[in-house]
N, CA and C of each residue as an Amber inpcrd file, in Angstrom:
protein
   600
 -13.4030000  52.7430000   7.1210000 -14.1970000  51.7020000   6.4680000
 -13.4870000  51.1660000   5.2300000 -13.0220000  52.0950000   4.3940000
 -12.3130000  51.7230000   3.1700000 -11.0240000  50.9830000   3.5010000
 -10.3390000  51.4500000   4.5530000  -9.0750000  50.8270000   4.9610000
  -9.2990000  49.3900000   5.4360000 -10.3640000  49.1800000   6.1950000
 -10.6460000  47.8310000   6.6920000 -10.9880000  46.8740000   5.5580000
 -11.7150000  47.3740000   4.5390000 -12.0290000  46.5500000   3.3650000
 -10.7580000  46.1860000   2.5990000  -9.8530000  47.1480000   2.4680000
  -8.5910000  46.9270000   1.7630000  -7.7380000  45.8880000   2.4920000
  -7.6680000  46.0200000   3.8170000  -6.8960000  45.0660000   4.6320000
  -7.5020000  43.6640000   4.5170000  -8.8390000  43.5970000   4.5420000
  -9.5350000  42.3120000   4.4240000  -9.2580000  41.6430000   3.0870000
  -9.2620000  42.4620000   2.0200000  -8.9990000  41.9180000   0.6800000
  -7.5630000  41.4040000   0.5720000  -6.6200000  42.1640000   1.1060000
  -5.2090000  41.7570000   1.0660000  -5.0100000  40.4550000   1.8380000
  -5.6190000  40.3730000   3.0220000  -5.5060000  39.1530000   3.8320000
  -6.1230000  37.9480000   3.1130000  -7.2420000  38.1670000   2.4420000
  -7.8980000  37.0910000   1.6860000  -6.9930000  36.5660000   0.5800000
  -6.3370000  37.5070000  -0.1370000  -5.4280000  37.0920000  -1.2100000
  -4.2150000  36.3530000  -0.6550000  -3.7260000  36.7530000   0.4680000
  -2.5860000  36.0710000   1.0890000  -2.9760000  34.6340000   1.4690000
  -4.1660000  34.4850000   2.0600000  -4.6630000  33.1510000   2.4360000
  -4.8330000  32.2720000   1.1980000  -5.3930000  32.8430000   0.1130000
  -5.5980000  32.0860000  -1.1370000  -4.2560000  31.6250000  -1.7120000
  -3.2790000  32.5340000  -1.7220000  -1.9470000  32.1820000  -2.2480000
  -1.3040000  31.0770000  -1.4110000  -1.4410000  31.1610000  -0.0960000
  -0.8920000  30.1310000   0.7920000  -1.5740000  28.7790000   0.5630000
  -2.8850000  28.8060000   0.3440000  -3.6220000  27.5670000   0.0730000
  -3.1820000  26.9300000  -1.2480000  -2.9550000  27.7570000  -2.2700000
  -2.4820000  27.2490000  -3.5690000  -1.1130000  26.6080000  -3.4170000
  -0.2170000  27.2620000  -2.6830000   1.1280000  26.7180000  -2.4460000
   1.0350000  25.3860000  -1.7010000   0.1610000  25.3440000  -0.6660000
  -0.0130000  24.1080000   0.1060000  -0.5720000  22.9880000  -0.7680000
  -1.5070000  23.3150000  -1.6600000  -2.0970000  22.3190000  -2.5620000
  -1.0610000  21.7570000  -3.5280000  -0.2120000  22.6300000  -4.0740000
   0.8470000  22.1840000  -4.9810000   1.8420000  21.2810000  -4.2570000
   2.1960000  21.6620000  -3.0220000   3.1170000  20.8390000  -2.2310000
   2.5050000  19.4720000  -1.9410000   1.2010000  19.4400000  -1.6530000
   0.5080000  18.1870000  -1.3730000   0.4480000  17.2980000  -2.6180000
   0.1700000  17.9180000  -3.7610000   0.1200000  17.1680000  -5.0180000
   1.4760000  16.5440000  -5.3410000   2.5450000  17.3030000  -5.0960000
   3.8990000  16.7870000  -5.3260000   4.1830000  15.6060000  -4.4070000
   3.7650000  15.7320000  -3.1370000   4.0110000  14.6580000  -2.1660000
   3.2360000  13.3900000  -2.5370000   2.0080000  13.5630000  -3.0300000
   1.2150000  12.4120000  -3.4700000   1.9130000  11.7080000  -4.6290000
   2.4770000  12.4830000  -5.5540000   3.2220000  11.9060000  -6.6740000
   4.4260000  11.1180000  -6.2080000   5.1510000  11.6500000  -5.2260000
   6.3220000  10.9540000  -4.6750000   5.9050000   9.6440000  -4.0170000
   4.8210000   9.6920000  -3.2350000   4.3250000   8.4810000  -2.5720000
   3.8590000   7.4410000  -3.5830000   3.2280000   7.9140000  -4.6640000
   2.7610000   7.0050000  -5.7130000   3.9310000   6.2520000  -6.3300000
   5.0410000   6.9070000  -6.4980000   6.2340000   6.2580000  -7.0590000
   6.8590000   5.2890000  -6.0590000   6.8050000   5.6570000  -4.7670000
   7.4360000   4.8100000  -3.7450000   6.6090000   3.5830000  -3.4140000
   5.2820000   3.7500000  -3.3890000   4.4110000   2.6230000  -3.0720000
   4.0700000   1.9230000  -4.3760000   4.7250000   0.8220000  -4.6260000
   4.5560000   0.1130000  -5.8940000   3.1970000  -0.5720000  -5.9520000
   2.6010000  -0.6250000  -7.1370000   1.3360000  -1.3440000  -7.2650000
   1.5490000  -2.8330000  -7.0380000   0.5750000  -3.4690000  -6.4130000
   0.6900000  -4.8970000  -6.1640000   0.3900000  -5.6530000  -7.4450000
   1.2300000  -6.6110000  -7.7500000   1.0210000  -7.4080000  -8.9440000
   1.1510000  -8.8780000  -8.6230000   0.6660000  -9.7050000  -9.5410000
   0.7970000 -11.1420000  -9.3760000   2.2780000 -11.4960000  -9.2730000
   2.6120000 -12.3540000  -8.3230000   4.0010000 -12.7360000  -8.0980000
   4.4070000 -13.7870000  -9.1210000   5.2290000 -13.3850000 -10.0620000
   5.6610000 -14.2850000 -11.1140000   6.7410000 -15.2210000 -10.6070000
   6.6440000 -16.4860000 -11.0340000   7.6540000 -17.4710000 -10.6650000
   8.4170000 -17.9050000 -11.9130000   9.6250000 -18.3860000 -11.7070000
  10.4590000 -18.8120000 -12.8380000  10.0800000 -20.1990000 -13.3330000
   9.3370000 -20.9400000 -12.5320000   8.9810000 -22.3090000 -12.8900000
   7.9810000 -22.3410000 -14.0430000   8.0220000 -23.4080000 -14.8100000
   7.0700000 -23.6070000 -15.8930000   7.4130000 -22.8220000 -17.1400000
   6.5630000 -22.9110000 -18.1570000   6.7980000 -22.1780000 -19.4060000
   6.9160000 -20.6790000 -19.1440000   7.8330000 -20.0230000 -19.8250000
   8.0790000 -18.5990000 -19.5890000   7.0590000 -17.7350000 -20.3220000
   6.9210000 -16.5060000 -19.8360000   6.0410000 -15.5330000 -20.4830000
   6.5790000 -15.2560000 -21.8840000   5.6990000 -15.2950000 -22.8630000
   6.0940000 -15.0880000 -24.2530000   6.2480000 -16.3710000 -25.0350000
   6.3290000 -17.4920000 -24.3260000   6.4580000 -18.7800000 -25.0090000
   5.0770000 -19.3260000 -25.3550000   5.0510000 -20.2490000 -26.2990000
   3.7870000 -20.8770000 -26.6950000   3.5590000 -22.1300000 -25.8590000
   2.4090000 -22.1830000 -25.2360000   2.0720000 -23.3380000 -24.4070000
   1.4890000 -24.4350000 -25.2790000   2.0600000 -25.6220000 -25.1700000
   1.5620000 -26.7530000 -25.9390000   0.1690000 -27.1360000 -25.4620000
  -0.5920000 -27.7730000 -26.3440000  -1.9200000 -28.2440000 -25.9750000
  -1.7670000 -29.4740000 -25.0820000  -2.1330000 -29.3310000 -23.8140000
  -1.9950000 -30.4150000 -22.8410000  -3.3140000 -31.1860000 -22.7500000
  -3.2900000 -32.5060000 -23.0330000  -4.5270000 -33.2960000 -22.9010000
  -4.9760000 -33.3160000 -21.4410000  -6.2720000 -33.1370000 -21.2190000
  -6.8140000 -33.1060000 -19.8540000  -8.2430000 -33.6160000 -19.8710000
  -8.8030000 -33.7670000 -18.6830000 -10.1830000 -34.2470000 -18.5410000
 -10.9550000 -33.2980000 -17.6330000 -12.1420000 -32.9240000 -18.0470000
 -12.9730000 -32.0510000 -17.2220000 -13.5580000 -32.8430000 -16.0590000
 -14.1490000 -32.1140000 -15.1240000 -14.7460000 -32.7400000 -13.9360000
 -15.8590000 -33.7130000 -14.3210000 -16.4610000 -33.5100000 -15.5080000
 -17.5390000 -34.3850000 -15.9800000 -17.0240000 -35.5590000 -16.7980000
 -15.6850000 -35.6470000 -16.9400000 -15.1010000 -36.7800000 -17.6670000
 -14.9180000 -36.5610000 -19.1530000 -15.1290000 -35.3210000 -19.6110000
 -14.9660000 -35.0060000 -21.0300000 -13.4970000 -34.7360000 -21.3450000
 -12.9990000 -35.3330000 -22.4220000 -11.6120000 -35.0990000 -22.8450000
 -11.4980000 -33.7150000 -23.4710000 -10.4460000 -32.9980000 -23.1270000
 -10.2210000 -31.6570000 -23.6560000  -8.7250000 -31.3720000 -23.7040000
  -8.3500000 -30.2200000 -24.1760000  -6.9470000 -29.8050000 -24.1640000
  -6.8600000 -28.3960000 -23.5690000  -5.7390000 -28.1240000 -22.9260000
  -5.4860000 -26.8060000 -22.3490000  -4.2360000 -26.2470000 -23.0050000
  -4.3280000 -25.0230000 -23.5170000  -3.2040000 -24.4320000 -24.2460000
  -3.3940000 -24.6420000 -25.7340000  -2.3670000 -24.3430000 -26.4990000
  -2.4650000 -24.4700000 -27.9440000  -3.3800000 -23.4170000 -28.5380000
  -3.6360000 -23.5370000 -29.8330000  -4.4510000 -22.5550000 -30.5570000
  -5.9290000 -22.7830000 -30.2660000  -6.6550000 -21.6950000 -30.0210000
  -8.0990000 -21.7620000 -29.8070000  -8.7190000 -20.5690000 -30.5100000
  -9.1600000 -20.7850000 -31.7380000  -9.6720000 -19.7130000 -32.5880000
 -10.9080000 -19.0560000 -31.9720000 -10.9420000 -17.7240000 -32.0290000
 -12.1130000 -16.9770000 -31.5840000 -12.1350000 -16.6550000 -30.1050000
 -11.0820000 -17.0260000 -29.3820000 -11.0040000 -16.7070000 -27.9480000
  -9.7650000 -15.8370000 -27.7310000  -9.9280000 -14.5020000 -27.7330000
  -8.7660000 -13.6020000 -27.6400000  -7.9120000 -13.8240000 -26.4000000
  -8.5590000 -13.9990000 -25.2360000  -7.8130000 -14.1740000 -23.9860000
  -8.4170000 -15.3070000 -23.1740000  -7.5330000 -16.1410000 -22.6090000
  -7.9460000 -17.2390000 -21.7240000  -7.2170000 -17.0860000 -20.4040000
  -7.9320000 -17.3430000 -19.3220000  -7.3230000 -17.2910000 -18.0010000
  -7.4780000 -18.6400000 -17.3240000  -6.3520000 -19.2820000 -17.0450000
  -6.3680000 -20.5290000 -16.2900000  -6.2450000 -20.1860000 -14.8190000
  -7.2110000 -20.6240000 -14.0170000  -7.1900000 -20.3870000 -12.5730000
  -6.9920000 -21.7250000 -11.8720000  -5.8360000 -21.8780000 -11.2130000
  -5.5310000 -23.1040000 -10.4790000  -6.0390000 -22.9360000  -9.0480000
  -6.9820000 -23.7890000  -8.6590000  -7.6330000 -23.6640000  -7.3540000
  -7.7490000 -25.0240000  -6.6780000  -8.1230000 -24.9870000  -5.3970000
  -8.3230000 -26.2090000  -4.6240000  -9.3620000 -25.9670000  -3.5340000
 -10.1770000 -26.9740000  -3.2310000 -11.1630000 -26.8210000  -2.1510000
 -10.5200000 -26.6160000  -0.7790000  -9.2790000 -27.0760000  -0.6210000
  -8.5940000 -26.9540000   0.6690000  -7.8270000 -25.6400000   0.8030000
  -7.9730000 -24.7460000  -0.1810000  -7.2570000 -23.4650000  -0.1830000
  -8.2440000 -22.3320000   0.1230000  -8.1790000 -21.7580000   1.3430000
  -9.1220000 -20.6710000   1.7000000  -9.0070000 -19.4650000   0.7700000
  -7.7860000 -19.1160000   0.3680000  -7.5980000 -17.9820000  -0.5470000
  -8.3040000 -18.2200000  -1.8720000  -8.2650000 -19.4760000  -2.3320000
  -8.9130000 -19.8140000  -3.5990000 -10.4150000 -19.5410000  -3.5280000
 -11.0190000 -19.9530000  -2.4140000 -12.4670000 -19.7670000  -2.2570000
 -12.8370000 -18.2850000  -2.2400000 -11.9850000 -17.4690000  -1.6410000
 -12.2470000 -16.0270000  -1.6180000 -12.0330000 -15.3920000  -2.9860000
 -11.0980000 -15.9560000  -3.7520000 -10.7260000 -15.3540000  -5.0340000
 -11.6660000 -15.7420000  -6.1730000 -12.3030000 -16.8950000  -6.0680000
 -13.1480000 -17.3800000  -7.1760000 -14.2210000 -16.3730000  -7.5860000
 -14.9960000 -15.7790000  -6.6560000 -15.9830000 -14.7690000  -7.0880000
 -15.3350000 -13.5750000  -7.7810000 -14.1590000 -13.1680000  -7.3090000
 -13.4380000 -12.0560000  -7.9460000 -13.0000000 -12.4410000  -9.3550000
 -12.5340000 -13.6780000  -9.5110000 -12.0890000 -14.1550000 -10.8270000
 -13.2600000 -14.1930000 -11.7980000 -14.4200000 -14.6170000 -11.3380000
 -15.6130000 -14.6590000 -12.1940000 -15.9940000 -13.2510000 -12.6410000
 -16.0080000 -12.3150000 -11.6950000 -16.3390000 -10.9230000 -12.0120000
 -15.3100000 -10.3180000 -12.9600000 -14.0360000 -10.5800000 -12.6770000
 -12.9440000 -10.0710000 -13.5100000 -13.0600000 -10.5880000 -14.9430000
 -13.2870000 -11.8890000 -15.0900000 -13.3890000 -12.4930000 -16.4290000
 -14.5690000 -11.9130000 -17.1980000 -15.6700000 -11.6790000 -16.5010000
 -16.8550000 -11.1000000 -17.1410000 -16.5800000  -9.6660000 -17.5930000
 -15.9490000  -8.8640000 -16.7340000 -15.6650000  -7.4640000 -17.0600000
 -14.6340000  -7.3250000 -18.1750000 -13.6140000  -8.2060000 -18.1500000
 -12.5220000  -8.1100000 -19.1270000 -12.7650000  -8.9620000 -20.3740000
 -13.8780000  -9.6890000 -20.3950000 -14.2220000 -10.5770000 -21.5210000
 -13.1230000 -11.6080000 -21.7680000 -12.7720000 -12.2780000 -20.6890000
 -11.7380000 -13.3110000 -20.7220000 -12.4030000 -14.6580000 -20.4850000
 -12.0270000 -15.6740000 -21.2720000 -12.5430000 -17.0200000 -21.0160000
 -11.8610000 -17.5730000 -19.7700000 -12.6600000 -17.9750000 -18.8020000
 -12.1350000 -18.4440000 -17.5220000 -12.2350000 -19.9600000 -17.4340000
 -11.0930000 -20.6020000 -17.1680000 -11.0220000 -22.0550000 -17.0290000
 -10.4190000 -22.3700000 -15.6650000 -11.1200000 -23.1730000 -14.8950000
 -10.6180000 -23.5680000 -13.5830000  -9.8850000 -24.9030000 -13.6900000
  -8.7690000 -24.9870000 -12.9730000  -7.9560000 -26.2000000 -12.9940000
  -7.6610000 -26.6170000 -11.5600000  -7.8540000 -27.8870000 -11.2680000
  -7.5640000 -28.4030000  -9.9420000  -7.0370000 -29.8180000 -10.0070000
  -6.5760000 -30.3090000  -8.8940000  -6.0920000 -31.6890000  -8.7840000
  -6.3820000 -32.1490000  -7.3550000  -7.6180000 -32.5580000  -7.1450000
  -8.0380000 -32.8800000  -5.7850000  -9.0920000 -33.9680000  -5.8250000
  -9.5860000 -34.3230000  -4.6420000 -10.6450000 -35.3210000  -4.5170000
 -11.8710000 -34.8720000  -5.3090000 -12.4070000 -35.7840000  -6.0940000
 -13.5170000 -35.4500000  -6.9880000 -14.7380000 -34.9400000  -6.2330000
 -15.0690000 -35.5700000  -5.1160000 -16.2360000 -35.1500000  -4.3350000
 -16.0340000 -33.7390000  -3.7770000 -14.8200000 -33.4510000  -3.2890000
 -14.5160000 -32.1130000  -2.7460000 -14.5940000 -31.0560000  -3.8450000
 -14.1140000 -31.4020000  -5.0350000 -14.1740000 -30.4670000  -6.1630000
 -15.6250000 -30.1800000  -6.5430000 -16.4350000 -31.2200000  -6.5900000
 -17.8480000 -31.0340000  -6.9510000 -18.5720000 -30.1640000  -5.9210000
 -18.2400000 -30.3540000  -4.6610000 -18.8490000 -29.5470000  -3.6040000
 -18.4650000 -28.0760000  -3.7710000 -17.1900000 -27.8240000  -4.0930000
 -16.7460000 -26.4460000  -4.3120000 -17.4350000 -25.8350000  -5.5310000
 -17.5890000 -26.6110000  -6.5820000 -18.2540000 -26.1310000  -7.7910000
 -19.6890000 -25.7080000  -7.4760000 -20.3700000 -26.5130000  -6.6590000
 -21.7460000 -26.1900000  -6.2730000 -21.7960000 -24.9430000  -5.3960000
 -20.9220000 -24.8860000  -4.3980000 -20.9010000 -23.7450000  -3.4730000
 -20.5510000 -22.4400000  -4.1710000 -19.6200000 -22.5080000  -5.1230000
 -19.1250000 -21.2910000  -5.7800000 -19.8740000 -20.9600000  -7.0750000
 -20.8280000 -21.7870000  -7.4520000 -21.5920000 -21.5270000  -8.6800000
 -20.7530000 -21.6180000  -9.9360000 -19.9550000 -22.6790000 -10.0360000
 -19.0540000 -22.8320000 -11.1800000 -19.5860000 -23.7930000 -12.2360000
 -20.8710000 -24.1100000 -12.1530000 -21.4570000 -25.0730000 -13.0850000
 -21.3170000 -24.6850000 -14.5460000 -21.2900000 -23.4000000 -14.8430000
 -21.2060000 -22.9520000 -16.2320000 -19.7840000 -22.7890000 -16.7540000
 -18.7920000 -23.1220000 -15.9370000 -17.3880000 -22.9530000 -16.3270000
 -16.7270000 -24.3070000 -16.5880000 -15.7320000 -24.2980000 -17.4720000
 -14.9230000 -25.4930000 -17.6740000 -14.0700000 -25.6960000 -16.4310000
 -14.1640000 -26.8910000 -15.8500000 -13.3890000 -27.2050000 -14.6530000
 -12.6260000 -28.4920000 -14.9200000 -11.3090000 -28.3830000 -14.9440000
 -10.4470000 -29.5300000 -15.2160000  -9.8940000 -30.0530000 -13.9030000
  -9.9690000 -31.3610000 -13.7320000  -9.4610000 -31.9630000 -12.5010000
  -8.4770000 -33.0750000 -12.8510000  -7.2130000 -32.8410000 -12.5200000
  -6.1660000 -33.8170000 -12.8090000  -4.8030000 -33.1580000 -12.7220000
  -3.7510000 -33.9650000 -12.6320000  -2.4130000 -33.4080000 -12.4270000
  -1.7090000 -32.9030000 -13.6790000  -2.2230000 -33.2320000 -14.8630000
  -1.4820000 -32.9690000 -16.1000000  -1.1900000 -31.4890000 -16.3300000
  -2.2150000 -30.6510000 -16.1950000  -2.0480000 -29.2210000 -16.4940000
  -1.1480000 -28.5580000 -15.4530000  -1.4020000 -28.8440000 -14.1740000
  -0.5710000 -28.2790000 -13.1080000   0.8810000 -28.6870000 -13.2240000
   1.1210000 -29.9290000 -13.6420000   2.4960000 -30.4180000 -13.8280000
   3.1710000 -29.6800000 -14.9730000   2.4420000 -29.4780000 -16.0750000
   3.0110000 -28.7880000 -17.2370000   3.4290000 -27.3580000 -16.8940000
   2.5590000 -26.6540000 -16.1350000   2.8570000 -25.2650000 -15.7710000
   3.6840000 -25.1570000 -14.4840000   4.0060000 -26.3000000 -13.8910000
   4.8250000 -26.3630000 -12.6740000   4.2610000 -25.4680000 -11.5680000
   2.9690000 -25.6570000 -11.3190000   2.2810000 -24.8920000 -10.2820000
   2.5870000 -25.5260000  -8.9260000   3.2130000 -24.7410000  -8.0570000
   3.6050000 -25.2500000  -6.7310000   2.7300000 -24.6800000  -5.6210000
   2.1860000 -23.4660000  -5.8280000   1.3630000 -22.8190000  -4.8000000
   0.0910000 -22.2870000  -5.4310000  -0.9320000 -22.1710000  -4.5920000
  -2.2310000 -21.6930000  -5.0530000  -2.6530000 -20.4720000  -4.2400000
  -3.5640000 -19.6630000  -4.8190000  -4.1060000 -19.6960000  -6.1780000
  -3.1070000 -19.1540000  -7.2030000  -3.1220000 -19.7470000  -8.3810000
  -2.1720000 -19.4070000  -9.4390000  -2.9690000 -19.1580000 -10.7220000
  -2.5020000 -18.2300000 -11.5370000  -3.2210000 -17.9020000 -12.7690000
  -2.2610000 -17.7640000 -13.9440000  -2.7400000 -18.1650000 -15.1130000
  -1.9720000 -18.0320000 -16.3540000  -2.8770000 -17.3880000 -17.3930000
  -2.4360000 -16.2830000 -17.9820000  -3.1900000 -15.6030000 -19.0320000
  -2.5410000 -15.9020000 -20.3730000  -3.3360000 -16.3700000 -21.3290000
  -2.7980000 -16.6590000 -22.6650000  -3.7420000 -16.1570000 -23.7480000
  -3.1870000 -16.0030000 -24.9610000  -4.0080000 -15.5310000 -26.0760000
  -4.5490000 -16.7170000 -26.8660000  -5.2170000 -16.4230000 -27.9920000
  -5.8620000 -17.4930000 -28.7580000  -4.8560000 -18.4320000 -29.4210000
  -3.6040000 -17.9950000 -29.5500000  -2.5720000 -18.8530000 -30.1370000
  -1.8950000 -19.7370000 -29.0990000  -2.2460000 -19.5510000 -27.8410000
  -1.6270000 -20.3330000 -26.7810000  -0.3660000 -19.7070000 -26.2460000
  -0.0910000 -18.4620000 -26.6280000   1.0860000 -17.7570000 -26.1140000
   0.8110000 -17.2780000 -24.6880000   1.7300000 -17.5620000 -23.7850000
   1.5700000 -17.1380000 -22.3970000   1.8840000 -15.6470000 -22.3050000
   0.8860000 -14.8570000 -21.9150000   1.0220000 -13.4010000 -21.8520000
   1.5230000 -12.9440000 -20.4890000   1.0750000 -13.6040000 -19.4380000
   1.5060000 -13.3040000 -18.0690000   1.0500000 -14.4450000 -17.1750000
   1.6590000 -14.5270000 -15.9870000   1.3030000 -15.6060000 -15.0660000
   1.7600000 -15.2200000 -13.6680000   1.2860000 -15.9400000 -12.6660000
   1.7580000 -15.6710000 -11.3180000   0.7880000 -16.0750000 -10.2340000
   1.2790000 -15.9940000  -8.9910000   0.4420000 -16.2260000  -7.8180000
  -0.4890000 -15.0390000  -7.6390000  -1.7480000 -15.3050000  -7.3920000
  -2.7330000 -14.2320000  -7.2500000  -3.5600000 -14.4570000  -5.9850000
  -3.8990000 -13.3740000  -5.2910000  -4.8120000 -13.5210000  -4.1540000
  -5.7630000 -12.3300000  -4.0080000  -5.8680000 -11.5250000  -5.0730000
  -6.8110000 -10.4060000  -5.0570000  -7.1800000 -10.0510000  -6.4900000
  -8.2440000  -9.2640000  -6.6350000  -8.6260000  -8.8140000  -7.9770000
  -7.5300000  -7.9450000  -8.5860000  -6.8630000  -7.1720000  -7.7450000
  -5.7680000  -6.3270000  -8.2240000  -4.6780000  -7.1800000  -8.8740000
  -4.3990000  -8.3330000  -8.2890000  -3.4090000  -9.2320000  -8.8700000
  -3.8750000  -9.7650000 -10.2290000  -5.1570000 -10.1070000 -10.3150000
  -5.6970000 -10.5820000 -11.5930000  -5.5970000  -9.4860000 -12.6500000
  -5.9600000  -8.2650000 -12.2640000  -5.8880000  -7.1460000 -13.2090000
  -4.4540000  -6.8800000 -13.6470000  -3.4870000  -7.1400000 -12.7610000
  -2.0830000  -6.9000000 -13.1050000  -1.6310000  -7.8070000 -14.2470000
  -2.2570000  -8.9850000 -14.3830000  -1.9090000  -9.8910000 -15.4820000
  -2.2740000  -9.2640000 -16.8240000  -3.4680000  -8.6650000 -16.8940000
  -3.9080000  -8.0090000 -18.1320000  -3.0990000  -6.7390000 -18.3760000
  -2.8340000  -5.9830000 -17.3050000  -2.0500000  -4.7460000 -17.4340000
  -0.6490000  -5.0530000 -17.9540000  -0.0320000  -6.1020000 -17.4140000
   1.3100000  -6.4910000 -17.8620000   1.2890000  -6.8210000 -19.3420000
   0.2590000  -7.5450000 -19.7830000   0.1220000  -7.8850000 -21.2050000
  -0.0570000  -6.6300000 -22.0550000  -0.9280000  -5.7150000 -21.6120000
  -1.1870000  -4.4880000 -22.3810000   0.0450000  -3.5950000 -22.4690000
   0.8870000  -3.6390000 -21.4240000   2.1060000  -2.8200000 -21.4180000
   3.2710000  -3.5040000 -22.1210000   3.0800000  -4.7580000 -22.5070000
   4.1280000  -5.4840000 -23.2040000   5.2790000  -5.8840000 -22.2970000
   4.9700000  -6.1480000 -21.0100000   6.0080000  -6.5600000 -20.0650000
   5.6380000  -7.9210000 -19.4870000   6.6410000  -8.6110000 -18.9400000
   6.4030000  -9.9310000 -18.3870000   5.5630000  -9.9030000 -17.1340000
   5.7950000  -8.8990000 -16.2940000   5.0520000  -8.7850000 -15.0420000
   5.1630000  -7.3620000 -14.5210000   4.2980000  -7.0280000 -13.5640000
   4.3500000  -5.7080000 -12.9420000   5.6860000  -5.5320000 -12.2170000
   6.2090000  -6.6400000 -11.6490000   7.4960000  -6.5640000 -10.9590000
   8.6270000  -6.1380000 -11.8970000   8.5830000  -6.6330000 -13.1500000
   9.5910000  -6.2250000 -14.1400000   9.5330000  -4.7210000 -14.3720000
   8.3160000  -4.2060000 -14.4980000   8.1190000  -2.7790000 -14.7410000
   8.6390000  -1.9490000 -13.5700000   8.3090000  -2.3860000 -12.3400000
   8.7640000  -1.6700000 -11.1350000  10.2780000  -1.6990000 -11.0520000
  10.8860000  -2.8620000 -11.3700000  12.3340000  -2.9960000 -11.3590000
  13.0070000  -2.0200000 -12.3120000  12.4130000  -1.8600000 -13.5070000
  12.9720000  -0.9150000 -14.4880000  12.8260000   0.5240000 -14.0040000
  11.6880000   0.8280000 -13.3620000  11.4700000   2.1770000 -12.8340000
  12.5140000   2.5070000 -11.7600000  12.7390000   1.5560000 -10.8710000
  13.6990000   1.7700000  -9.7890000  15.1070000   1.9450000 -10.3560000
  15.4180000   1.2000000 -11.4150000  16.7410000   1.3160000 -12.0310000
  16.9520000   2.7060000 -12.6270000  15.8600000   3.2460000 -13.2310000
  15.9330000   4.5830000 -13.8250000  16.0980000   5.6380000 -12.7410000
  15.3190000   5.4860000 -11.6420000  15.3740000   6.4670000 -10.5500000
  16.7420000   6.4710000  -9.8710000  17.2930000   5.2590000  -9.6490000
  18.6080000   5.1490000  -8.9930000  19.7230000   5.5090000  -9.9600000
């Protein structure tokens, strides 16, 4: 009886030790995979004003015909996010609710920018519930930032300094703009590139 209890205890300890070793090996493998699978970030383009530069105040007109400016100094607004969208862009329609949620959670002022048929823009505003947001319709802002593909986003501070920018198609991409700013890097891709350089 005593011998069987002793054997059982020894076997239990062997199983526990093997499980601990397996858990450590699994944790190490997860770490390796985390390094290999890079986080998805907004795809930064070389076109337009560069990250870190000050964006000039671009005269523009809202969908309601009100004159306004985009960029430049805006006191009391720590972060602004310009979202370039279009009614003919399916990705834009999917991203707009995410952008609204993201801006609310991150306390970012969200400004929508488009250059399309006025009736189509108004229909999108109604469908997406954008009545409470500034919506600019015209080519001036898109031309200044050299936006070629949509959806595109530009994050800037209250001084009009461009903190990050890029093509976005998910909430993760939007979050990468803020993360890049908080880490003091131009984009997530820059950070990944530096990591790979260190590893190699």
